[in-house]
Amino acid sequence: MKYLVLLIGDGELPPWNALSPEQQAAGMKQFEDFDAACTAREGVQILSGEALAGPSASTTLRTRSGKLAVTEGPYAEAIEGLGGYYLIESPDLDTVIELLGVLPAYDMQITPAIDPYQM
Amino acid sequence: MDVLGQVLRDDWGRLLGRLIRSSGRPDLAEDALAQAFAQAAEQWRRAAPPANPGGWLASTAQRRLIDAQRAEVRRRAPEFRRAVASPTSVEPAESTPGDDVDDRMALLFMATHPALAEDVRPALALRFVLGIPTDTIARLFLVPTSTMAARLTRAKRRLAEIGAAFRVPPTSAWPERVADVAHAIYLAFTAGYAPGGDEVRRTADATDAVRLAVLAADLVPGQPVLDALAALVLLHHSRRDARFAGDGTLVLLADQDRTRWRAAEIAAGLGRLTTLPPTTGYAEELRLQALIAAFHATAATASDTDWVGIARAYRRLEELTGSPIVRLNRAVAVGEASGPLAGLAVLRAVGERLPGHHRVALVRAELLRRDGRPEEARAAYTAALATAPDGPERRHIAARLAGL
């Protein structure tokens, strides 16, 4: 299955820009360890993953009365806190949970992708 | 026991495990196996069961599972059907000795998966691992059968949707996962002792939870939390036959006919308890409760009870949990060990933490009565009656008040 993992909040981790350079380096090391752990795990592959810019760089796009409207905000609260994401191929949820334990202490949400042809 | 009952008891978990392993579909697999058992119940009543009942059920369930997967494909809109017409994932998994044990372990961990709501895990564990019928589980948890069926269906579907693993978790995850298993089974057990419904029958239903606790401790050996749980429920449940009088009224521990306690179960519980050193956390909570049950189980008569030992165990339990209910029980034990005044002193701090709780008033009444203060006792019994729910306990309080 494919799982989308959203890093949606700092959780017990202080905001990234409040960390010292050493702490940031330690955090980056955890992301590298996560990459390595996924590579080493049979049946697991990181299909995609990025850190995301904050809401100040986000644009909201909505259709109103049939017209596409581009605005700055409003942003859903969870999306405001969205720091990054992964798309991971994994045999099951439990494997994803085990591997995510390597990452810094973000609050995360894990959702399986579904095949619209199989609904 | 008839053939089908025997297969259900011995083979349900193994059969379900194999179906889930081969299909990856806990929801469809459980339905398919239940249908196979229903079909067997129908056919074997009219004709002799097949020579290999387990094999017959396995292949029948397998066919049902394939049918269900094909029906799923057919339900899709034609333009979405694509090339998925024939499900491929229903080949029977290779079976090797030892697999069966693993499968039941995997079922246990799947049914108590942390991604499921806590309140559905006990019910799902009874259903998945032991194949307990939904109406029995519903009675145990005091909900209508349709409600329980809907809860179980939702939980099974969620397991399929989130892609919960059907395997034994890595040992590094055991401390948490095994505690989840123990907690779920403990809730199933205590449900049988919650007041309400046909209490005699529901207490008997708790036997399934005891079976599950013993099975869990045997499947996942060397886990103090599971050993303590098995000891606790064996010791506690050994008293079930003496717990109700012929007319269904509750018989208090002190008044129970101890010859009706089940000696073999007490021995089994003590055997598990005595090998357990003091530990920490939830395992220690269960161990201390088991220890208290053991003090009762080993007293030849009520007056032989080692109340000092029980009071000490309750004190440690209170330190561990901070629970006012534990303190309430401790007040009873201290009252027995050191006299009613000492018990009342322990009880003093409980009232404000459990305001209006009928058992606080009842314990106070009993202690006051023993301290020779009938008028104060009468007021306390009356307060207990005012808040006690209908049932055996309320009738007991009324009888105590009348006998003052």
Coordinates of C-alpha atoms in Angstrom, one line a residue:
Chain A
M1 CA 0.0 0.0 0.0
K2 CA 1.0 3.6 -0.4
Y3 CA 0.8 5.8 2.7
L4 CA 0.8 9.6 2.8
V5 CA 2.5 10.8 5.9
L6 CA 1.9 14.4 6.9
L7 CA 4.2 16.1 9.4
I8 CA 1.5 18.4 10.5
G9 CA 2.8 19.9 13.8
D10 CA 5.9 20.5 15.7
G11 CA 4.6 18.2 18.5
E12 CA 7.3 18.0 21.2
L13 CA 9.8 19.4 18.8
P14 CA 10.5 23.2 19.1
P15 CA 9.9 25.2 15.9
W16 CA 12.7 24.5 13.5
N17 CA 13.9 28.1 13.3
A18 CA 14.1 28.1 17.1
L19 CA 16.6 25.3 17.1
S20 CA 20.4 25.9 17.4
P21 CA 22.5 24.9 14.3
E22 CA 23.6 21.8 16.3
Q23 CA 20.0 20.8 17.0
Q24 CA 19.1 21.4 13.4
A25 CA 22.0 19.2 12.3
A26 CA 20.8 16.5 14.7
G27 CA 17.3 16.8 13.2
M28 CA 18.6 16.5 9.7
K29 CA 20.5 13.4 10.8
Q30 CA 17.2 11.8 11.9
F31 CA 15.7 12.4 8.5
E32 CA 18.8 10.8 6.9
D33 CA 18.4 7.8 9.3
F34 CA 14.8 7.5 8.3
D35 CA 15.8 7.4 4.6
A36 CA 18.3 4.7 5.4
A37 CA 15.9 2.7 7.5
C38 CA 13.3 2.8 4.7
T39 CA 15.9 1.7 2.2
A40 CA 17.0 -1.2 4.4
R41 CA 13.5 -2.4 5.0
E42 CA 12.1 -5.0 2.6
G43 CA 9.0 -3.8 0.7
V44 CA 9.4 -0.2 1.8
Q45 CA 10.3 2.7 -0.5
I46 CA 10.0 6.4 -0.1
L47 CA 8.2 7.4 -3.3
S48 CA 8.4 11.1 -2.6
G49 CA 9.0 13.4 0.3
E50 CA 9.6 17.1 0.8
A51 CA 9.9 19.8 3.4
L52 CA 7.3 22.5 2.7
A53 CA 7.4 26.3 3.0
G54 CA 5.1 27.8 5.6
P55 CA 1.7 29.4 5.0
S56 CA 3.3 32.8 4.1
A57 CA 4.3 31.1 0.8
S58 CA 1.0 29.3 0.3
T59 CA -1.7 30.3 -2.1
T60 CA -5.4 29.4 -1.8
L61 CA -7.2 28.4 -4.9
R62 CA -11.0 28.0 -4.7
T63 CA -13.9 27.9 -7.2
R64 CA -16.6 30.4 -6.2
S65 CA -19.7 30.8 -8.3
G66 CA -18.0 28.8 -11.0
K67 CA -15.0 31.1 -11.1
L68 CA -11.5 30.2 -10.0
A69 CA -10.5 32.6 -7.2
V70 CA -6.9 33.0 -6.2
T71 CA -6.3 34.5 -2.7
E72 CA -3.8 34.7 0.1
G73 CA -5.5 32.5 2.7
P74 CA -7.6 31.4 4.5
Y75 CA -5.6 28.4 5.4
A76 CA -7.0 25.3 7.2
E77 CA -5.3 25.1 10.6
A78 CA -3.8 21.7 9.9
I79 CA -2.4 22.9 6.6
E80 CA -0.9 25.9 8.4
G81 CA 1.2 23.6 10.5
L82 CA 2.2 21.3 7.6
G83 CA 5.9 21.1 7.6
G84 CA 6.5 18.3 5.1
Y85 CA 5.3 15.1 3.8
Y86 CA 6.3 11.6 2.7
L87 CA 4.6 9.2 0.2
I88 CA 5.8 5.8 1.3
E89 CA 5.2 2.3 -0.2
S90 CA 4.9 -0.2 2.6
P91 CA 3.4 -3.6 3.1
D92 CA 1.3 -2.4 6.0
L93 CA 0.6 0.4 8.5
D94 CA 2.6 -1.1 11.3
T95 CA 5.8 -1.0 9.3
V96 CA 5.3 2.7 8.6
I97 CA 4.7 3.4 12.3
E98 CA 7.8 1.5 13.3
L99 CA 9.9 3.4 10.8
L100 CA 8.5 6.9 11.6
G101 CA 9.7 6.5 15.2
V102 CA 13.2 7.4 13.8
L103 CA 12.0 10.9 12.8
P104 CA 12.1 14.0 15.0
A105 CA 9.0 14.3 17.3
Y106 CA 6.5 15.8 14.9
D107 CA 2.8 15.2 15.2
M108 CA 2.0 13.1 12.1
Q109 CA -1.0 11.8 10.3
I110 CA -0.8 8.6 8.2
T111 CA -3.4 8.0 5.5
P112 CA -3.4 5.2 3.0
A113 CA -3.8 6.1 -0.7
I114 CA -6.6 4.2 -2.5
D115 CA -6.9 3.1 -6.0
P116 CA -10.0 4.9 -7.4
Y117 CA -10.4 2.0 -9.9
Q118 CA -10.8 -0.4 -7.0
M119 CA -13.5 1.5 -5.0
Chain B
M1 CA -19.9 -30.7 23.1
D2 CA -21.0 -31.2 19.5
V3 CA -18.5 -31.5 16.6
L4 CA -19.1 -27.9 15.5
G5 CA -18.7 -26.5 19.0
Q6 CA -15.5 -28.4 19.3
V7 CA -14.1 -27.1 16.0
L8 CA -15.1 -23.6 17.0
R9 CA -13.3 -23.9 20.3
D10 CA -10.2 -25.5 19.0
D11 CA -9.7 -24.2 15.4
W12 CA -11.5 -20.9 15.0
G13 CA -8.4 -18.8 15.5
R14 CA -6.2 -21.0 13.3
L15 CA -8.8 -21.0 10.5
L16 CA -9.3 -17.2 10.7
G17 CA -5.6 -16.6 10.9
R18 CA -4.9 -18.5 7.7
L19 CA -7.7 -16.7 5.8
I20 CA -6.5 -13.3 6.8
R21 CA -2.9 -14.2 6.1
S22 CA -3.8 -15.4 2.6
S23 CA -6.2 -12.5 1.7
G24 CA -5.0 -9.5 3.7
R25 CA -8.7 -8.8 4.3
P26 CA -9.6 -9.2 8.0
D27 CA -13.1 -7.9 7.3
L28 CA -14.0 -10.3 4.5
A29 CA -12.1 -13.2 6.1
E30 CA -14.1 -13.0 9.3
D31 CA -17.4 -12.8 7.5
A32 CA -16.5 -15.7 5.3
L33 CA -15.6 -17.9 8.2
A34 CA -18.7 -17.0 10.1
Q35 CA -20.8 -17.9 7.1
A36 CA -19.0 -21.3 6.8
F37 CA -19.8 -22.0 10.4
A38 CA -23.4 -21.0 9.9
Q39 CA -23.6 -23.3 6.8
A40 CA -22.0 -26.1 8.8
A41 CA -24.5 -25.7 11.7
E42 CA -27.3 -26.0 9.1
Q43 CA -25.9 -29.0 7.2
W44 CA -24.4 -31.0 10.0
R45 CA -27.7 -31.0 11.9
R46 CA -29.4 -32.9 9.0
A47 CA -26.5 -35.1 7.9
A48 CA -23.4 -36.5 9.6
P49 CA -20.4 -34.0 9.7
P50 CA -17.6 -34.6 7.2
A51 CA -14.6 -36.7 8.3
N52 CA -12.4 -33.7 8.5
P53 CA -14.7 -30.9 9.8
G54 CA -11.8 -28.4 10.1
G55 CA -10.8 -28.9 6.5
W56 CA -14.4 -28.7 5.3
L57 CA -14.8 -25.3 7.1
A58 CA -11.4 -24.1 5.8
S59 CA -12.3 -24.8 2.1
T60 CA -15.9 -23.6 2.5
A61 CA -14.7 -20.3 4.1
Q62 CA -12.1 -20.0 1.4
R63 CA -14.8 -20.2 -1.3
R64 CA -17.0 -17.7 0.5
L65 CA -14.0 -15.3 0.7
I66 CA -13.4 -15.6 -3.1
D67 CA -17.1 -15.0 -3.7
A68 CA -17.0 -11.9 -1.5
Q69 CA -14.0 -10.5 -3.4
R70 CA -15.6 -11.2 -6.8
A71 CA -18.8 -9.5 -5.6
E72 CA -16.7 -6.5 -4.6
V73 CA -15.3 -6.3 -8.1
R74 CA -18.8 -6.6 -9.6
R75 CA -20.2 -3.8 -7.4
R76 CA -17.8 -1.4 -9.0
A77 CA -19.1 0.8 -11.8
P78 CA -18.3 -1.0 -15.1
E79 CA -15.9 1.8 -16.3
F80 CA -13.8 1.3 -13.2
R81 CA -13.6 -2.5 -13.4
R82 CA -10.4 -2.6 -15.4
A83 CA -8.3 -5.7 -15.2
V84 CA -9.1 -6.7 -11.7
A85 CA -11.9 -9.2 -12.5
S86 CA -10.3 -12.2 -10.7
P87 CA -8.9 -11.8 -7.3
T88 CA -5.5 -13.4 -7.1
S89 CA -4.7 -13.3 -3.4
V90 CA -6.8 -16.1 -2.1
E91 CA -4.3 -19.0 -2.5
P92 CA -4.2 -20.9 0.8
A93 CA -1.0 -20.0 2.6
E94 CA 1.6 -22.6 3.2
S95 CA 1.0 -24.1 6.6
T96 CA 4.0 -25.2 8.7
P97 CA 4.1 -26.5 12.2
G98 CA 4.2 -23.5 14.6
D99 CA 2.3 -21.3 12.2
D100 CA -0.9 -21.8 14.1
V101 CA 0.5 -20.4 17.2
D102 CA 1.9 -17.4 15.3
D103 CA -1.5 -16.9 13.6
R104 CA -3.3 -16.7 16.9
M105 CA -0.7 -14.3 18.3
A106 CA -1.0 -12.1 15.2
L107 CA -4.8 -12.2 15.6
L108 CA -4.5 -11.1 19.2
F109 CA -2.2 -8.2 18.2
M110 CA -4.4 -7.2 15.3
A111 CA -7.6 -7.2 17.3
T112 CA -6.0 -4.9 20.0
H113 CA -4.3 -2.7 17.4
P114 CA -3.6 0.8 18.9
A115 CA -5.2 2.4 15.8
L116 CA -8.6 1.0 16.9
A117 CA -10.7 2.7 19.5
E118 CA -10.0 1.2 22.9
D119 CA -13.6 0.2 23.6
V120 CA -13.9 -2.1 20.6
R121 CA -10.7 -4.0 21.2
P122 CA -11.9 -6.3 23.9
A123 CA -14.9 -7.3 21.8
L124 CA -12.8 -7.8 18.6
A125 CA -10.3 -9.9 20.5
L126 CA -13.0 -12.3 21.7
R127 CA -14.4 -12.5 18.2
F128 CA -11.1 -12.9 16.3
V129 CA -9.2 -15.2 18.6
L130 CA -11.9 -17.3 20.1
G131 CA -14.8 -16.9 17.6
I132 CA -17.3 -15.9 20.4
P133 CA -20.7 -15.2 18.8
T134 CA -21.7 -11.6 18.5
D135 CA -24.8 -12.0 20.6
T136 CA -22.8 -13.4 23.5
I137 CA -20.3 -10.5 23.2
A138 CA -23.2 -8.0 23.1
R139 CA -24.7 -9.5 26.3
L140 CA -21.3 -9.3 28.0
F141 CA -21.0 -5.6 27.2
L142 CA -24.7 -4.8 27.8
V143 CA -25.5 -3.5 24.3
P144 CA -28.0 -4.7 21.7
T145 CA -26.6 -7.4 19.3
S146 CA -27.2 -5.1 16.3
T147 CA -25.1 -2.4 18.0
M148 CA -22.3 -4.8 18.8
A149 CA -22.4 -6.2 15.2
A150 CA -22.1 -2.7 13.8
R151 CA -19.2 -1.9 16.1
L152 CA -17.3 -5.1 15.1
T153 CA -18.0 -4.5 11.4
R154 CA -16.7 -0.9 11.6
A155 CA -13.6 -2.1 13.4
K156 CA -12.9 -4.9 10.9
R157 CA -13.3 -2.5 8.0
R158 CA -11.0 0.0 9.6
L159 CA -8.3 -2.7 10.0
A160 CA -8.6 -3.5 6.3
E161 CA -8.6 0.2 5.3
I162 CA -5.6 1.3 7.3
G163 CA -3.7 -1.8 6.3
A164 CA -3.0 -3.0 9.8
A165 CA -0.3 -5.7 9.8
F166 CA -1.2 -9.3 10.3
R167 CA 1.9 -10.4 12.0
V168 CA 3.5 -10.5 15.5
P169 CA 5.1 -7.1 16.1
P170 CA 8.8 -6.8 16.6
T171 CA 9.9 -7.5 20.2
S172 CA 11.0 -3.8 20.5
A173 CA 7.3 -2.9 20.3
W174 CA 6.2 -5.5 22.7
P175 CA 6.1 -3.6 26.0
E176 CA 3.4 -1.3 24.6
R177 CA 1.6 -3.7 22.4
V178 CA 1.5 -6.4 25.0
A179 CA 0.1 -3.9 27.6
D180 CA -2.7 -3.1 25.0
V181 CA -3.5 -6.8 24.7
A182 CA -3.7 -7.2 28.5
H183 CA -5.8 -4.1 28.9
A184 CA -8.3 -5.2 26.3
I185 CA -8.7 -8.7 27.8
Y186 CA -9.0 -7.2 31.3
L187 CA -11.8 -4.9 30.1
A188 CA -13.6 -8.0 28.5
F189 CA -13.3 -9.7 31.9
T190 CA -14.5 -6.9 34.0
A191 CA -17.4 -6.4 31.6
G192 CA -18.8 -9.7 32.8
Y193 CA -18.8 -8.5 36.4
A194 CA -20.4 -5.1 35.7
P195 CA -23.9 -4.9 37.2
G196 CA -26.8 -5.2 34.8
G197 CA -28.8 -7.6 32.6
D198 CA -28.8 -11.3 33.5
E199 CA -25.9 -11.1 35.9
V200 CA -25.5 -14.9 36.5
R201 CA -25.3 -15.5 32.8
R202 CA -23.0 -12.6 32.2
T203 CA -20.6 -13.7 34.9
A204 CA -20.5 -17.1 33.1
D205 CA -19.7 -15.2 29.9
A206 CA -16.6 -13.8 31.5
T207 CA -15.2 -17.3 31.3
D208 CA -14.4 -16.5 27.6
A209 CA -12.2 -13.6 28.7
V210 CA -10.4 -15.9 31.2
R211 CA -9.7 -18.4 28.4
L212 CA -8.4 -15.5 26.3
A213 CA -6.1 -14.3 29.1
V214 CA -4.7 -17.8 29.7
L215 CA -4.2 -18.3 25.9
A216 CA -2.5 -14.9 25.6
A217 CA -0.1 -15.6 28.4
D218 CA 0.8 -19.0 26.8
L219 CA 1.1 -17.6 23.3
V220 CA 3.4 -14.7 24.4
P221 CA 5.4 -16.2 27.2
G222 CA 7.7 -14.2 29.5
Q223 CA 5.5 -11.1 29.6
P224 CA 4.8 -10.2 33.3
V225 CA 1.7 -8.2 32.3
L226 CA 0.1 -11.2 30.6
D227 CA 1.1 -13.6 33.4
A228 CA -0.3 -11.2 36.0
L229 CA -3.5 -10.8 34.1
A230 CA -4.0 -14.6 33.7
A231 CA -3.3 -15.1 37.4
L232 CA -5.7 -12.3 38.4
V233 CA -8.7 -13.5 36.3
L234 CA -8.2 -17.2 37.1
L235 CA -8.2 -16.4 40.9
H236 CA -11.1 -13.9 40.7
H237 CA -13.2 -16.1 38.4
S238 CA -12.7 -19.2 40.5
R239 CA -15.3 -17.8 42.9
R240 CA -18.1 -17.4 40.3
D241 CA -20.2 -20.3 41.4
A242 CA -20.4 -19.1 45.0
R243 CA -21.2 -15.5 44.0
F244 CA -24.9 -15.9 43.5
A245 CA -27.5 -17.6 45.7
G246 CA -30.1 -19.9 44.2
D247 CA -32.5 -16.9 43.8
G248 CA -29.9 -14.8 42.0
T249 CA -29.0 -12.5 45.0
L250 CA -25.4 -11.5 45.3
V251 CA -23.4 -13.4 48.0
L252 CA -20.7 -11.3 49.7
L253 CA -17.2 -12.7 49.7
A254 CA -17.3 -13.3 53.5
D255 CA -20.5 -15.3 53.2
Q256 CA -19.6 -17.4 50.2
D257 CA -19.5 -21.2 50.4
R258 CA -15.8 -21.7 49.8
T259 CA -16.2 -25.3 48.9
R260 CA -17.8 -24.0 45.7
W261 CA -14.6 -22.1 44.7
R262 CA -12.9 -23.9 41.9
A263 CA -9.7 -25.4 43.4
A264 CA -8.0 -26.2 40.0
E265 CA -8.4 -22.6 38.8
I266 CA -7.1 -21.3 42.1
A267 CA -4.0 -23.6 41.8
A268 CA -3.5 -22.5 38.2
G269 CA -3.7 -18.8 39.2
L270 CA -1.3 -19.2 42.2
G271 CA 1.1 -21.1 39.9
R272 CA 1.4 -18.2 37.6
L273 CA 1.4 -15.6 40.4
T274 CA 4.2 -17.1 42.5
T275 CA 6.7 -17.0 39.6
L276 CA 6.2 -13.2 39.2
P277 CA 8.6 -10.9 40.9
P278 CA 7.4 -7.3 41.7
T279 CA 7.5 -5.2 38.6
T280 CA 6.3 -1.8 37.4
G281 CA 3.5 0.0 35.7
Y282 CA 0.4 -1.8 34.5
A283 CA 1.9 -5.2 35.0
E284 CA 2.4 -4.4 38.7
E285 CA -1.1 -3.1 39.0
L286 CA -2.4 -6.4 37.8
R287 CA 0.1 -8.4 39.9
L288 CA -1.0 -6.6 43.1
Q289 CA -4.7 -7.2 42.2
A290 CA -3.9 -10.9 41.6
L291 CA -2.0 -11.0 45.0
I292 CA -5.1 -9.6 46.8
A293 CA -7.3 -12.2 45.0
A294 CA -4.8 -14.9 46.1
F295 CA -5.0 -13.8 49.8
H296 CA -8.8 -14.4 49.6
A297 CA -8.5 -17.6 47.6
T298 CA -6.1 -19.2 50.1
A299 CA -8.0 -18.4 53.3
A300 CA -9.8 -21.5 54.5
T301 CA -12.5 -19.3 56.1
A302 CA -13.4 -15.6 55.9
S303 CA -11.9 -15.1 59.4
D304 CA -8.6 -16.6 58.3
T305 CA -8.1 -13.9 55.7
D306 CA -4.7 -12.2 55.9
W307 CA -6.2 -8.6 56.0
V308 CA -2.8 -7.1 56.9
G309 CA -1.3 -8.5 53.7
I310 CA -4.3 -7.3 51.7
A311 CA -4.1 -3.8 53.2
R312 CA -0.4 -3.7 52.4
A313 CA -1.1 -4.7 48.7
Y314 CA -3.8 -2.1 48.5
R315 CA -1.5 0.6 49.8
R316 CA 1.1 -0.2 47.1
L317 CA -1.7 -0.3 44.5
E318 CA -2.9 3.1 45.7
E319 CA 0.6 4.5 45.4
L320 CA 0.9 3.2 41.9
T321 CA -2.5 4.3 40.6
G322 CA -3.7 7.2 42.9
S323 CA -7.2 5.7 42.4
P324 CA -9.9 6.7 44.9
I325 CA -11.6 3.3 44.2
V326 CA -8.4 1.6 45.3
R327 CA -8.4 3.7 48.4
L328 CA -12.0 2.8 49.1
N329 CA -11.0 -0.9 49.0
R330 CA -8.0 -0.2 51.1
A331 CA -10.3 1.4 53.8
V332 CA -12.2 -1.9 53.9
A333 CA -9.0 -3.9 54.3
V334 CA -7.6 -1.6 56.9
G335 CA -10.9 -1.7 58.8
E336 CA -10.6 -5.5 58.9
A337 CA -6.8 -5.5 59.7
S338 CA -6.7 -2.7 62.3
G339 CA -10.3 -2.0 63.3
P340 CA -13.1 0.2 62.1
L341 CA -11.6 3.5 63.4
A342 CA -8.5 3.0 61.3
G343 CA -10.7 2.1 58.3
L344 CA -12.7 5.3 58.8
A345 CA -9.5 7.3 58.9
V346 CA -8.4 5.9 55.5
L347 CA -12.0 6.4 54.1
R348 CA -12.1 10.1 55.1
A349 CA -10.2 11.3 52.0
V350 CA -12.3 9.2 49.6
G351 CA -15.7 10.9 50.0
E352 CA -14.7 14.2 48.4
R353 CA -13.0 12.4 45.5
L354 CA -16.0 10.1 44.8
P355 CA -18.9 12.4 45.7
G356 CA -22.3 10.6 45.9
H357 CA -20.8 7.2 45.3
H358 CA -23.0 4.6 47.0
R359 CA -20.1 2.3 47.8
V360 CA -18.3 5.0 49.8
A361 CA -21.5 5.4 51.9
L362 CA -21.9 1.7 52.2
V363 CA -18.3 1.1 53.4
R364 CA -18.7 4.0 55.9
A365 CA -22.0 2.4 57.1
E366 CA -20.3 -1.0 57.7
L367 CA -17.4 0.6 59.6
L368 CA -19.7 2.7 61.7
R369 CA -21.9 -0.3 62.5
R370 CA -18.8 -2.3 63.6
D371 CA -17.7 0.7 65.7
G372 CA -21.0 0.5 67.6
R373 CA -22.6 3.7 66.1
P374 CA -25.9 2.5 64.7
E375 CA -27.5 5.9 64.2
E376 CA -24.6 7.2 62.1
A377 CA -24.5 3.8 60.3
R378 CA -28.3 4.2 59.5
A379 CA -27.7 7.6 58.0
A380 CA -24.9 6.2 55.9
Y381 CA -26.9 3.2 54.7
T382 CA -29.7 5.6 53.7
A383 CA -27.3 7.7 51.8
A384 CA -26.0 4.6 50.0
L385 CA -29.5 3.6 49.1
A386 CA -30.2 7.0 47.7
T387 CA -27.6 6.7 45.0
A388 CA -27.2 2.9 44.4
P389 CA -28.5 1.7 41.0
D390 CA -31.1 -1.0 40.9
G391 CA -29.7 -4.5 41.2
P392 CA -28.3 -7.0 43.7
E393 CA -26.1 -4.5 45.4
R394 CA -29.0 -2.2 46.1
R395 CA -31.0 -5.1 47.5
H396 CA -28.1 -5.9 49.7
I397 CA -27.9 -2.4 51.1
A398 CA -31.6 -2.4 51.9
A399 CA -31.2 -5.7 53.7
R400 CA -28.3 -4.4 55.8
L401 CA -30.3 -1.3 56.7
A402 CA -33.3 -3.4 57.7
G403 CA -31.2 -5.7 59.8
L404 CA -29.6 -2.8 61.8

